Coordinates of C-alpha atoms in Angstrom, one line a residue:
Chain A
X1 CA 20.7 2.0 35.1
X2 CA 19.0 1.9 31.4
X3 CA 17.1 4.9 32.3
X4 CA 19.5 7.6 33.3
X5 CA 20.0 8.1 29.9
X6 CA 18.2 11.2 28.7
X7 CA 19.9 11.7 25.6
X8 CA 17.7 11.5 22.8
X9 CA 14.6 11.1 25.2
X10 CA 11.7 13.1 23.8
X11 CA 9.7 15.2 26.9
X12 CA 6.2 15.6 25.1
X13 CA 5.1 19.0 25.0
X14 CA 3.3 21.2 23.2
X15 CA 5.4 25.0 24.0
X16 CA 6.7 27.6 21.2
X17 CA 10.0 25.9 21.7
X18 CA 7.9 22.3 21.1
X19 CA 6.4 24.0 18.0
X20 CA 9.3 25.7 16.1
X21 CA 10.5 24.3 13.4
X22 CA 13.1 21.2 13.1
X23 CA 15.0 23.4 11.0
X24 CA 15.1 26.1 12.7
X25 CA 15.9 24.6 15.8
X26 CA 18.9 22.3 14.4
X27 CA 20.1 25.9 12.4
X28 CA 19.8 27.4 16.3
X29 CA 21.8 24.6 17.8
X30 CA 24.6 25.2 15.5
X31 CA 25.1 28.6 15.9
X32 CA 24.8 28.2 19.7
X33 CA 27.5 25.8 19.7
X34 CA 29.8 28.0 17.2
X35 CA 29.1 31.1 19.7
X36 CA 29.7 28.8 22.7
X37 CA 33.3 28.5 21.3
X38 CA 33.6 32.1 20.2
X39 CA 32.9 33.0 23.6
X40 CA 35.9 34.7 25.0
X41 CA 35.0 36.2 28.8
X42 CA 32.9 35.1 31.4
X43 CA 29.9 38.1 29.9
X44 CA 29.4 35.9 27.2
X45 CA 28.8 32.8 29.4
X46 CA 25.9 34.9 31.5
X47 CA 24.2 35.7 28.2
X48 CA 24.1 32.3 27.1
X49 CA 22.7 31.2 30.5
X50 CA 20.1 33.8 30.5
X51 CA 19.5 32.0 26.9
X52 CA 19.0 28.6 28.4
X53 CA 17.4 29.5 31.1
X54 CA 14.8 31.3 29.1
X55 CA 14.1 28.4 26.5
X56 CA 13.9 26.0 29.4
X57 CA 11.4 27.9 31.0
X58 CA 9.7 28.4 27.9
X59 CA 10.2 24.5 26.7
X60 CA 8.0 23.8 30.0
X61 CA 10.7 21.0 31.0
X62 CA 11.5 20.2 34.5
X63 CA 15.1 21.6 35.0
X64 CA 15.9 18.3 36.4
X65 CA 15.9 16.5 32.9
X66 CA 17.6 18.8 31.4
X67 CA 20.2 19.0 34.0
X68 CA 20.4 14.8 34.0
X69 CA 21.4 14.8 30.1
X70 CA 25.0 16.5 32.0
X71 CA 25.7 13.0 34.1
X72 CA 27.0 10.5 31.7
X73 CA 29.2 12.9 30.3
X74 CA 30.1 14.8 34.3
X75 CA 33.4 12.2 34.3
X76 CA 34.6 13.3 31.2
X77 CA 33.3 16.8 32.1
X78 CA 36.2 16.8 35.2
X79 CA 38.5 15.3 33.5
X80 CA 39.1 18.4 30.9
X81 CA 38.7 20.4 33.8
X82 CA 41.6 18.9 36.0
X83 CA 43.8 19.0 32.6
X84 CA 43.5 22.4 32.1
X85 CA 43.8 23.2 35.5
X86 CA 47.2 21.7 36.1
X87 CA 48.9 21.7 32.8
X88 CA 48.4 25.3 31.7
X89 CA 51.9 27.2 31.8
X90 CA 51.8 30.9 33.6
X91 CA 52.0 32.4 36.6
X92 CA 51.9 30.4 39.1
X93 CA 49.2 30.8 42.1
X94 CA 49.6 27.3 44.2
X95 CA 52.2 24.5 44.0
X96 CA 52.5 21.0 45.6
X97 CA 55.4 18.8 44.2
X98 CA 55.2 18.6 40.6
X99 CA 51.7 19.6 40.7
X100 CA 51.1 23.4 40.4
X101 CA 47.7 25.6 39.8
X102 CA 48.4 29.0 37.3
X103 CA 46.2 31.6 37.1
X104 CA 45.6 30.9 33.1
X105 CA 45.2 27.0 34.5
X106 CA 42.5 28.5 36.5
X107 CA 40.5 30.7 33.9
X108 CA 40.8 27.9 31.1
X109 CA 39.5 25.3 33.0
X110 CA 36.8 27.2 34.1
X111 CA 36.3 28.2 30.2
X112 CA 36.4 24.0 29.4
X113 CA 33.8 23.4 32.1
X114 CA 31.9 25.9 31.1
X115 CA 31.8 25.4 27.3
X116 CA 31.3 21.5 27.5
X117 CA 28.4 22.2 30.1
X118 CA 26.3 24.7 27.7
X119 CA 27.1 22.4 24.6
X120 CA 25.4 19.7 26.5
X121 CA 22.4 21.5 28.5
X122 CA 21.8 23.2 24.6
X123 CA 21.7 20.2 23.3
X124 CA 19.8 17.9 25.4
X125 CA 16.9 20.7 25.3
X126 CA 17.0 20.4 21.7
X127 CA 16.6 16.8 21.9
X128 CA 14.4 16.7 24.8
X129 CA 11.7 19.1 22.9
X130 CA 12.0 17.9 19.0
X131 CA 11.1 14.4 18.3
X132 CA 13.7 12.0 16.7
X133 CA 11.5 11.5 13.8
X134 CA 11.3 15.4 13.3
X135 CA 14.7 15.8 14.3
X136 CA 15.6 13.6 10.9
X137 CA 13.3 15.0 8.8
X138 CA 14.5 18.7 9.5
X139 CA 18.0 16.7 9.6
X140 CA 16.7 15.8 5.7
X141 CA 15.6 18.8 4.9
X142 CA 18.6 20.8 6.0
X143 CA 20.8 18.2 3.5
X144 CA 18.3 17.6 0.7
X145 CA 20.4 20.5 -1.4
X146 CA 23.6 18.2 -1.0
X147 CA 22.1 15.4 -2.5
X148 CA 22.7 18.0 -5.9
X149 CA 26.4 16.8 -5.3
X150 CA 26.3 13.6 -4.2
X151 CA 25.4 13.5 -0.4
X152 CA 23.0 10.5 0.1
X153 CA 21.0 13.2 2.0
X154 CA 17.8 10.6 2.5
X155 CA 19.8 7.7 3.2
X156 CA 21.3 9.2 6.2
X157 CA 18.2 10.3 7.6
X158 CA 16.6 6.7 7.2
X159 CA 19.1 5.5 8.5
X160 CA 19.1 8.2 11.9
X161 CA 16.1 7.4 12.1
X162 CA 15.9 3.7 11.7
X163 CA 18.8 4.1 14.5
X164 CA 16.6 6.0 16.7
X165 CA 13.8 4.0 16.9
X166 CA 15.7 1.2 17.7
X167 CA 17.2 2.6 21.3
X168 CA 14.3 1.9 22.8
X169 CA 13.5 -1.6 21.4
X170 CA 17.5 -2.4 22.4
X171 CA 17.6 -1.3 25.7
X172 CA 14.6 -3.4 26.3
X173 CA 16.1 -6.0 24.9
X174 CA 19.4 -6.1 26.6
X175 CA 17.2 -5.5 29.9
X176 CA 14.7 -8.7 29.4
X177 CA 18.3 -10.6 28.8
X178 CA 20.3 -9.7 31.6
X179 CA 16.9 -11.0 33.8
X180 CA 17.3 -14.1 31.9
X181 CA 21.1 -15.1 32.0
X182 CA 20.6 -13.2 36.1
X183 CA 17.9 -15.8 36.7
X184 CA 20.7 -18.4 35.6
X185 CA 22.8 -16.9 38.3
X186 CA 25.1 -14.9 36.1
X187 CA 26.7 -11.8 38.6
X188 CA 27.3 -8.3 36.9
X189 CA 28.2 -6.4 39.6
X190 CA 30.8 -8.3 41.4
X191 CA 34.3 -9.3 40.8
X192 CA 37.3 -7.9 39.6
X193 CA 37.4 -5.9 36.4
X194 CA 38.0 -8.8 34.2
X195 CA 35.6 -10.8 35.1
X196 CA 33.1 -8.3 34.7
X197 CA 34.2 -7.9 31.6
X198 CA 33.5 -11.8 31.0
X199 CA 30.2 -11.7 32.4
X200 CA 28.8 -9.0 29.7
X201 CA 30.0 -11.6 27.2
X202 CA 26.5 -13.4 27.8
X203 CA 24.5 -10.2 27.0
X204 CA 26.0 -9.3 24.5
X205 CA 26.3 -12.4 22.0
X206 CA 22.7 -12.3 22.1
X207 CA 22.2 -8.9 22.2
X208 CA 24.1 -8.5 19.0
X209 CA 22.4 -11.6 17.5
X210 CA 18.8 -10.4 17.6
X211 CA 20.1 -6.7 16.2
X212 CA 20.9 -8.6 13.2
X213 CA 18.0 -10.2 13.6
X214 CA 15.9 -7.2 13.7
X215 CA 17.6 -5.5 10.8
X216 CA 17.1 -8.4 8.4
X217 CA 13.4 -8.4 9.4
X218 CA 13.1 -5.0 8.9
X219 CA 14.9 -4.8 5.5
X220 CA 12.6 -7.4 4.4
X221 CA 9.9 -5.5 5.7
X222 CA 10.8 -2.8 3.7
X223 CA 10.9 -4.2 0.3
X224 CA 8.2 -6.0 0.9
X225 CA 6.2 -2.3 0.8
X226 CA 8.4 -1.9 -2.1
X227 CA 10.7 1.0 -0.6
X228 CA 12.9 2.1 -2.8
X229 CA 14.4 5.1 -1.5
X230 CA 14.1 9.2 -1.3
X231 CA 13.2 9.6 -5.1
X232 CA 9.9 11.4 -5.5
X233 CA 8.5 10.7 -1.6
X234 CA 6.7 12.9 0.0
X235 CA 6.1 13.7 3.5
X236 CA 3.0 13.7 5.8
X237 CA 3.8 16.3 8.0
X238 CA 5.2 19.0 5.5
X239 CA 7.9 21.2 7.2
X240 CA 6.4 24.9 7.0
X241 CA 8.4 28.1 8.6
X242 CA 6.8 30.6 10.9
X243 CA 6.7 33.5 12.4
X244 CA 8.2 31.8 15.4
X245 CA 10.8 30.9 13.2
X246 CA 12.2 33.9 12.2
X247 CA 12.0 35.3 15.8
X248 CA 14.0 32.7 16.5
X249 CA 16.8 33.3 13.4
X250 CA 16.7 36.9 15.2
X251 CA 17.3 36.2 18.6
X252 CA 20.3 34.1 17.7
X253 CA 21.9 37.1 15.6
X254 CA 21.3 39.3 18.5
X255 CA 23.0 36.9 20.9
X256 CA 25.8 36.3 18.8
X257 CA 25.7 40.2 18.4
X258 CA 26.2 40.5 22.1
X259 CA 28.8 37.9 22.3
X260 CA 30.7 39.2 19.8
X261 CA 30.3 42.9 21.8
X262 CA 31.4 41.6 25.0
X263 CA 34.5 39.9 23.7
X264 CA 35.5 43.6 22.1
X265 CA 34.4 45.6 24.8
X266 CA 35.2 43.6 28.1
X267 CA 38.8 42.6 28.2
Chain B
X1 CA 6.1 -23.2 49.4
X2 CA 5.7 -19.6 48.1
X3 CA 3.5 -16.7 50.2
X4 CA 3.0 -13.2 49.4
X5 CA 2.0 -11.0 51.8
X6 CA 0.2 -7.7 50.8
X7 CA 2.4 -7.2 47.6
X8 CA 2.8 -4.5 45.8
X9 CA 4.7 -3.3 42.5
X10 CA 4.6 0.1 40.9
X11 CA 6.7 1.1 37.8
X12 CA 8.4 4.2 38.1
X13 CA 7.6 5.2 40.9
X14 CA 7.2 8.5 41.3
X15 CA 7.8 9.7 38.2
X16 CA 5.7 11.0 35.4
X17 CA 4.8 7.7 34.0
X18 CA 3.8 5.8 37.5
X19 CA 2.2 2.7 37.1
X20 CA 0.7 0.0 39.2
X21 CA 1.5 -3.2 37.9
X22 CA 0.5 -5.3 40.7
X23 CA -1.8 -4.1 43.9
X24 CA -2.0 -6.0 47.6
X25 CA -1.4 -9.5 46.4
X26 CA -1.9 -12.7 48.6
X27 CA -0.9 -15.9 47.7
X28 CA -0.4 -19.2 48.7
X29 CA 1.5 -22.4 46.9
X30 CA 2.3 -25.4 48.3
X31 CA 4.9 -27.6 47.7
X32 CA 4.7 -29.7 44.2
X33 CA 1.9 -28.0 43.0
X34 CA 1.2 -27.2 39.2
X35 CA -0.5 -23.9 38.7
X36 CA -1.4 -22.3 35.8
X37 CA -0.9 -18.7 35.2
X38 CA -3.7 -17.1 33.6
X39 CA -4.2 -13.2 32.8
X40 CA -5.1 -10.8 29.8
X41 CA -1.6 -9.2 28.1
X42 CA -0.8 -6.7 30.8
X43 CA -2.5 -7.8 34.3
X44 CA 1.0 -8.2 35.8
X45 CA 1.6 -12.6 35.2
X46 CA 5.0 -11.5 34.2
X47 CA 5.9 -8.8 37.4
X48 CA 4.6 -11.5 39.9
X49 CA 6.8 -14.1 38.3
X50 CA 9.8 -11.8 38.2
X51 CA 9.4 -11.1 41.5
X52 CA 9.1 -14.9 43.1
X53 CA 12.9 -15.0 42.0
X54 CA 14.1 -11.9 43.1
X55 CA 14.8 -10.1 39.5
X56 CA 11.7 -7.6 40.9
X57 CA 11.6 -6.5 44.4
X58 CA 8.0 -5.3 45.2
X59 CA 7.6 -2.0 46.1
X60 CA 5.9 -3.2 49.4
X61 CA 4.7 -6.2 51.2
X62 CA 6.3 -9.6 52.0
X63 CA 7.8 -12.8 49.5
X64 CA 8.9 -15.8 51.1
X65 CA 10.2 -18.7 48.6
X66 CA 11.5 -22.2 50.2
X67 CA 11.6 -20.7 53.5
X68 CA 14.0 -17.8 52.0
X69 CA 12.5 -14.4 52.9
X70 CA 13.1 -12.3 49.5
X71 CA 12.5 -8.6 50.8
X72 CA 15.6 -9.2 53.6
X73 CA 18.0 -7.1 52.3
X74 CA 20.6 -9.7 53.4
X75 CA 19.0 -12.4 51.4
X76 CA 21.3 -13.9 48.9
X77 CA 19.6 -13.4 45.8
X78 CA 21.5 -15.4 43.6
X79 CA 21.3 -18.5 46.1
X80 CA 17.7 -17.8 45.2
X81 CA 17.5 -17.7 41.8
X82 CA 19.3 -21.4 42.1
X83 CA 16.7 -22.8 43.3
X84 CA 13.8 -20.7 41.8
X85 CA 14.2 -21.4 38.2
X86 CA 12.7 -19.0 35.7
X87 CA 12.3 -19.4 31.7
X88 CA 11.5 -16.4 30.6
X89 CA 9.1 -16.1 27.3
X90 CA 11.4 -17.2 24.0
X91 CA 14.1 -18.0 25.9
X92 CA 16.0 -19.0 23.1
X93 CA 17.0 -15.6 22.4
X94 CA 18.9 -15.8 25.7
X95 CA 21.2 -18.8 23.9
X96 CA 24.9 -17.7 23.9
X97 CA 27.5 -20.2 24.0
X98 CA 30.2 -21.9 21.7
X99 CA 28.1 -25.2 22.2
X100 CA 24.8 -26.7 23.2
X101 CA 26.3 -27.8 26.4
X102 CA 28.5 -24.8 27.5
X103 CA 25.1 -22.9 27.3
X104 CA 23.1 -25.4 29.4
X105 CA 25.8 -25.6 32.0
X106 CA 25.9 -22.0 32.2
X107 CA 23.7 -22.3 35.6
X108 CA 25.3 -24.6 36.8
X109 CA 28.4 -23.9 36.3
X110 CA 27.5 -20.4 38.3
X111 CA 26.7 -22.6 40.9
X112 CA 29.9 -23.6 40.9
X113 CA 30.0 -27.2 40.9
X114 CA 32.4 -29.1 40.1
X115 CA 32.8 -30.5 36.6
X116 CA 31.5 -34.1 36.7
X117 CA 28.3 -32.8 38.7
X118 CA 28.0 -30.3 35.6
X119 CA 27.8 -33.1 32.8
X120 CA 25.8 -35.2 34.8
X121 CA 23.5 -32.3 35.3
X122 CA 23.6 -31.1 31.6
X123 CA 22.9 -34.6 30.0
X124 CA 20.0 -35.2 32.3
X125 CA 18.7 -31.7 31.8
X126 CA 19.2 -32.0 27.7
X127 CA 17.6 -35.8 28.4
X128 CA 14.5 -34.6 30.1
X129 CA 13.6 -32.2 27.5
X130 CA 14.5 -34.5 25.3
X131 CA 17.8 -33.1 23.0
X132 CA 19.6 -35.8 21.2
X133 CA 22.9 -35.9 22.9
X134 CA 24.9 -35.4 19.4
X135 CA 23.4 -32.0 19.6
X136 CA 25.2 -31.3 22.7
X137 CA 28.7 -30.9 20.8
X138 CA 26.4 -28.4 18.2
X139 CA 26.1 -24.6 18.1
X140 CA 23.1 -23.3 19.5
X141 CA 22.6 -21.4 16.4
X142 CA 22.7 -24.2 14.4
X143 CA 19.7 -25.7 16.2
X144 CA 15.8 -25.3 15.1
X145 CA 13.7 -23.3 16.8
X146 CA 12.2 -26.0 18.9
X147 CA 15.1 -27.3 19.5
X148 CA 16.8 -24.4 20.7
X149 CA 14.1 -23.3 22.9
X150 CA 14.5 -27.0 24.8
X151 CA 17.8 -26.2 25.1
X152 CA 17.1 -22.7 26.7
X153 CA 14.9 -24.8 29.2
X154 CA 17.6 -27.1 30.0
X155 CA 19.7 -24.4 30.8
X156 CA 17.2 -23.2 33.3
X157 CA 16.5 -27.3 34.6
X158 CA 20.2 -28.3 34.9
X159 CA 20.2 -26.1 37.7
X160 CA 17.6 -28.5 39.5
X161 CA 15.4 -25.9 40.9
X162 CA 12.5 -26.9 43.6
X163 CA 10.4 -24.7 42.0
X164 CA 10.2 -24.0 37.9
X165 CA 8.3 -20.9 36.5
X166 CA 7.9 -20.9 32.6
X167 CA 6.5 -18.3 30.7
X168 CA 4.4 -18.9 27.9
X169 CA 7.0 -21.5 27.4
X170 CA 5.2 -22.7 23.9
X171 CA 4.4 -19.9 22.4
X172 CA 5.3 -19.6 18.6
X173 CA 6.4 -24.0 18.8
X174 CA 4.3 -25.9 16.6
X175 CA 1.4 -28.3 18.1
X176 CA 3.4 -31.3 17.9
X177 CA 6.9 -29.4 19.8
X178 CA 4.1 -27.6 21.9
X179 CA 2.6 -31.1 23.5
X180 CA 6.2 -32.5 23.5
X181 CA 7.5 -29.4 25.8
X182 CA 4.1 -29.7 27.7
X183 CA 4.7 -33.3 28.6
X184 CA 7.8 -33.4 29.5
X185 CA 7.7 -30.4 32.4
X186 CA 4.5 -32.5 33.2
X187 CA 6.6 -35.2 33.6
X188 CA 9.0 -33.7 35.3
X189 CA 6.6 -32.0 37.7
X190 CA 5.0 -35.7 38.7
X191 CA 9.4 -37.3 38.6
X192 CA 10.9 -34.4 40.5
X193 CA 8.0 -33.5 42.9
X194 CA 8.7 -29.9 41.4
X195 CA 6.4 -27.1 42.1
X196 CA 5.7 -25.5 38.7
X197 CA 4.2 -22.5 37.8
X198 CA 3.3 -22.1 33.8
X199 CA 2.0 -18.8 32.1
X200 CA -0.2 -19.5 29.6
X201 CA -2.3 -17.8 26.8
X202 CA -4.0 -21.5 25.8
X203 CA -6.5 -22.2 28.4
X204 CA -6.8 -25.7 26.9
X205 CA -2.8 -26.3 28.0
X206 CA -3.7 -24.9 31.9
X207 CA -6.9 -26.9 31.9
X208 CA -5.1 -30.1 31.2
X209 CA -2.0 -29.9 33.5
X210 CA -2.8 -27.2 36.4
X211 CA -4.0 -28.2 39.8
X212 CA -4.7 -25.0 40.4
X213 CA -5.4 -21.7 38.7
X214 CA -4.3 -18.1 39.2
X215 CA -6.4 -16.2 37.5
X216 CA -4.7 -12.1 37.0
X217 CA -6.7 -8.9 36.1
X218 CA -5.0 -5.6 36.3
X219 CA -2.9 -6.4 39.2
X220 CA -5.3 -8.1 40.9
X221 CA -5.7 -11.8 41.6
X222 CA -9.0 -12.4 40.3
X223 CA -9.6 -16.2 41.1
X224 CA -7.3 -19.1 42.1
X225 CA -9.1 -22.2 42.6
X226 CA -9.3 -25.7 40.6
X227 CA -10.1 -25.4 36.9
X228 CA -13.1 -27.1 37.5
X229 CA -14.3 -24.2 39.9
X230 CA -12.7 -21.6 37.9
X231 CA -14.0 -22.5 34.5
X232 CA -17.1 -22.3 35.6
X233 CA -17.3 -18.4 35.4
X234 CA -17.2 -18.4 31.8
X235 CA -18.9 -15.0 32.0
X236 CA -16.6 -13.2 34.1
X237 CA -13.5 -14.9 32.0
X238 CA -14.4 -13.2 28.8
X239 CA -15.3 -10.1 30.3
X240 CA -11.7 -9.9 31.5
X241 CA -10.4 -11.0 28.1
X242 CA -9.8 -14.7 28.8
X243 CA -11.7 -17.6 27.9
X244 CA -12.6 -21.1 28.8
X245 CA -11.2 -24.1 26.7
X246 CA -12.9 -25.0 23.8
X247 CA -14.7 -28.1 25.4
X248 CA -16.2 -26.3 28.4
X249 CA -17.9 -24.1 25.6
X250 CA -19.2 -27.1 23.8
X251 CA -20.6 -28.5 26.7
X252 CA -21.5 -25.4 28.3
X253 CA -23.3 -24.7 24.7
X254 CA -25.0 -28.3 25.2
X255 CA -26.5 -27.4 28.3
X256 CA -28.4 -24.5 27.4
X257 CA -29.8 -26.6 24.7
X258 CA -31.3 -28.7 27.7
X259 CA -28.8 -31.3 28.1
X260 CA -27.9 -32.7 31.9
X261 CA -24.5 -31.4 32.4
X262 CA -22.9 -30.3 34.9
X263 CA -20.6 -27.1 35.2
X264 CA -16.8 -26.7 34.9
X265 CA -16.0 -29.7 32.9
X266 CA -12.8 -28.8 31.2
X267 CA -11.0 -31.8 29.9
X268 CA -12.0 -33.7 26.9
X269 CA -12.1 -36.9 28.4
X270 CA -14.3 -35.7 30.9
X271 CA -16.8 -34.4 28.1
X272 CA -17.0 -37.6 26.6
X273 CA -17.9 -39.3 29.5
X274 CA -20.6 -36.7 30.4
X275 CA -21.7 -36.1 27.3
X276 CA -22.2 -40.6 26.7
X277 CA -23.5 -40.6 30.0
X278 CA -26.4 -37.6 29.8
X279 CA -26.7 -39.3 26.1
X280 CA -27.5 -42.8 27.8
X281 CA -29.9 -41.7 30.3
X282 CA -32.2 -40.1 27.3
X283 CA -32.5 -42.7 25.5
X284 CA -33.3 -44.9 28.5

């Protein structure tokens, strides 16, 4: 159950789409999930396939991963769909009772389904192929220029990252004390809804006790190596743009280029 | 008691990450035996424990507990883990309860007995590892670290399993807590007619208490015979990152200085008596 989750799982790799810069590939993310909302016809959506399908390919990742970064969030995924489907006004195509299909029901479901899907296949390949602790630092890097006016720019990546690293460490956690309080014959999966409900209460108190456990350890940790914030750190693996890079900047344009064609010229 | 037939565990199976933990184990343990687990970090102590209660199911080959066949799929497993009872290593972080007492008669109360049986249980479980009954009323928090790992213990021992598997139940307890804890699941061991099973890292603790040892190394079972016959391959022990206690390297040290003594000796009393007797017979 702990390991369906693949958001935020790194798959090693060492690909152009590996190498490119955190920067770039946060700046990338962004403007595919602005042109997956500017998207207007169903054009659009086959160029921004052909776009993830190409990165994946290129990424090196079995399809499968990226693909299982869509199931904890498939529920939610239906749910928009169904809304849309039945509670868009128009002309009417099937009705049963109260419940009737439209044709505009039809097309902006399909448009929900569709949007939410890419946002999540993009962005599980970009966490899937850039490591949380380069994630943060291009995440630093991208906010550093705030800090000018106020934004606590490295104390929002240390923390993301301190947040990050501790997934793992809490998962394990919360898996080592469910075998416990299981051994003591506590029952997770039976029962009514309530009583499930009851029975997380013994993971969780401790769960939540050694978190604050950990974090007090850690903060002490950290003074104890005298860390005293961003001011006049430097890194060890300095962020440089490539070539790459810049291919990458231009591939977007041109994709939000065609977007923007197809929503003028298909109608 | 407990058999294993043939078993098997693999991590992840599968996957990109596959790995055997444990390979074609067979094992016997009879009733009201105390073995000592023994095994570098890593060589799978901890998967063959999780799996004589059910929490693991192997990936192939056979468990039998009590007479309960584990790998039947219609097997009960929390009837099991009643009567299998497992502290896992610092247990204390499993703590949870209001008070001292709700947490210990977690198990039982999961059981479901009824309420009299429950306190009766509790105070003889908080009794035999020896918590003051004042702290009973207390919150687990509030307790010391050796006291609130006895009171993870109890929480496991009110449920009166026939057998008791601890792992590395001392580790981070000072020496004096560490002998107390020691003696009493001794004690209970020789009381209840328990069959224990305790992981260790200190082969002096094993040495003193365990009938028998179960020697791991990378999945395998490398020995499992009496410490006397097992603490006589000193060599092989360190070459799988274990050791033998301290006194069967003095006297092992003492014979290849020339000294009449024989192998395997592993308790300090039985050093001293050696060591007088090989003495006396020199000076004769």
């Amino acid at each position: 159950m702990m390991k369906d989750i693949t958001l935020g799982q790194y798959f090693p790799g060492d690909t152009v789409i590996h190498r490119l810069d955190p920067r770039t590939k946060i700046l990338v993310m962004i403007a595919y999930i602005a042109i997956t909302f500017c998207v207007q016809n169903f054009w659009g959506y086959i160029v921004l396939a052909a776009f993830i399908v190409i990165s994946i390919t290129l990424s090196e990742i079995p399809p499968v991963f990226v693909i299982k970064g869509l199931k904890p969030i498939m529920v939610f995924i239906i749910i928009t769909g169904l809304f849309n489907l039945f509670l868009t006004g128009g002309e009417v195509v099937w009705q049963a009772g109260v419940f009737k299909i439209t044709k505009e029901g039809i097309r902006f479901a399909a448009f929900m389904v569709l949007r939410l899907t890419f946002l999540i296949l993009g962005t599980s390949l970009l966490t899937l192929t850039t490591s949380p602790i380069s994630l943060t630092d291009g995440m630093y890097r991208l906010l550093k220029p705030f800090s000018r006016i106020g934004l606590p720019a490295h104390e929002l990546s240390m923390m993301m990252s301190i947040a990050l690293r501790f997934i793992p460490t809490l998962m394990e956690e919360t898996d080592k004390i469910m075998k416990a309080q299981a051994a003591r014959g506590a029952d997770f999966e039976n029962g009514s809804l309530v009583q499930r409900a009851k029975a997380m209460i013994p993971i969780l108190v401790p769960l939540f006790i050694s978190a604050f456990r950990r974090a007090d350890e850690l903060a002490t940790a950290m003074e104890c190596r005298c860390y005293n914030g961003g001011n006049g750190r430097t890194s060890l693996h300095e962020l440089k743009l490539e070539h790459r890079d810049a291919l990458a900047g231009v591939c977007m344009v041109l994709i939000l280029a065609a977007v923007i064609f197809l929503n003028i010229a298909v109608k | 008691m407990i058999k294993l037939r043939n078993v098997s565990y693999v991590y992840m199976q599968g996957g990109p990450f596959e790995k055997t933990a444990l390979d074609n184990i067979n094992l016997e343990i009879d009733r009201g035996e105390f073995i000592g687990i023994i095994g570098h970090t890593g060589s799978g102590k901890s998967t063959l424990i999780q799996m004589l209660n059910g929490l693991l199911k192997p990936s192939s080959g056979g468990i039998e507990v009590a007479g309960v066949n584990l790998t039947d799929k219609k097997t009960n497993l929390r009837d099991v883990r009643f009567k299998v009872g497992l502290v896992m290593q610092y247990p204390e972080y499993q703590l949870f309860e209001e008070t001292v007492f709700k947490d210990i008669a977690f198990g039982p109360k999961n059981m479901g007995l009824d309420d009299d049986e429950i306190k009766k249980r509790v105070e003889f479980a908080a009794n035999t590892v020896g918590l003051a009954p004042e702290l009973l009323e207390k919150s687990p928090f509030d307790l010391s670290g050796g006291q609130m790992r006895r009171a993870a213990i109890a929480g496991v021992l009110a449920m009166e399993p026939t057998v008791l598997i601890l792992d590395e139940p001392t580790a981070g307890l000072d020496p004096a807590g560490r002998d107390e804890i020691l003696y009493k699941i001794k004690d209970m061991h020789e009381r209840m007619n328990m069959t224990v099973l305790l992981v260790s890292h200190s082969m002096e603790d094993v040495a003193k208490l365990a009938d028998r040892i179960l020697v791991m190394n990378s999945g395998h079972v490398e020995m499992f015979d009496t410490p006397e016959r097992v603490f006589k391959n000193a060599d092989r022990l360190s070459e799988i990152g274990l050791n033998v206690p301290q006194v069967t390297r003095i006297t092992d040290g003492l014979r290849k200085l020339g000294m009449p003594l024989h192998e395997g000796i592993y308790t300090i009393n039985d050093a001293v008596y050696c060591i007088t007797n090989a003495l006396r017979g020199e000076g004769r």
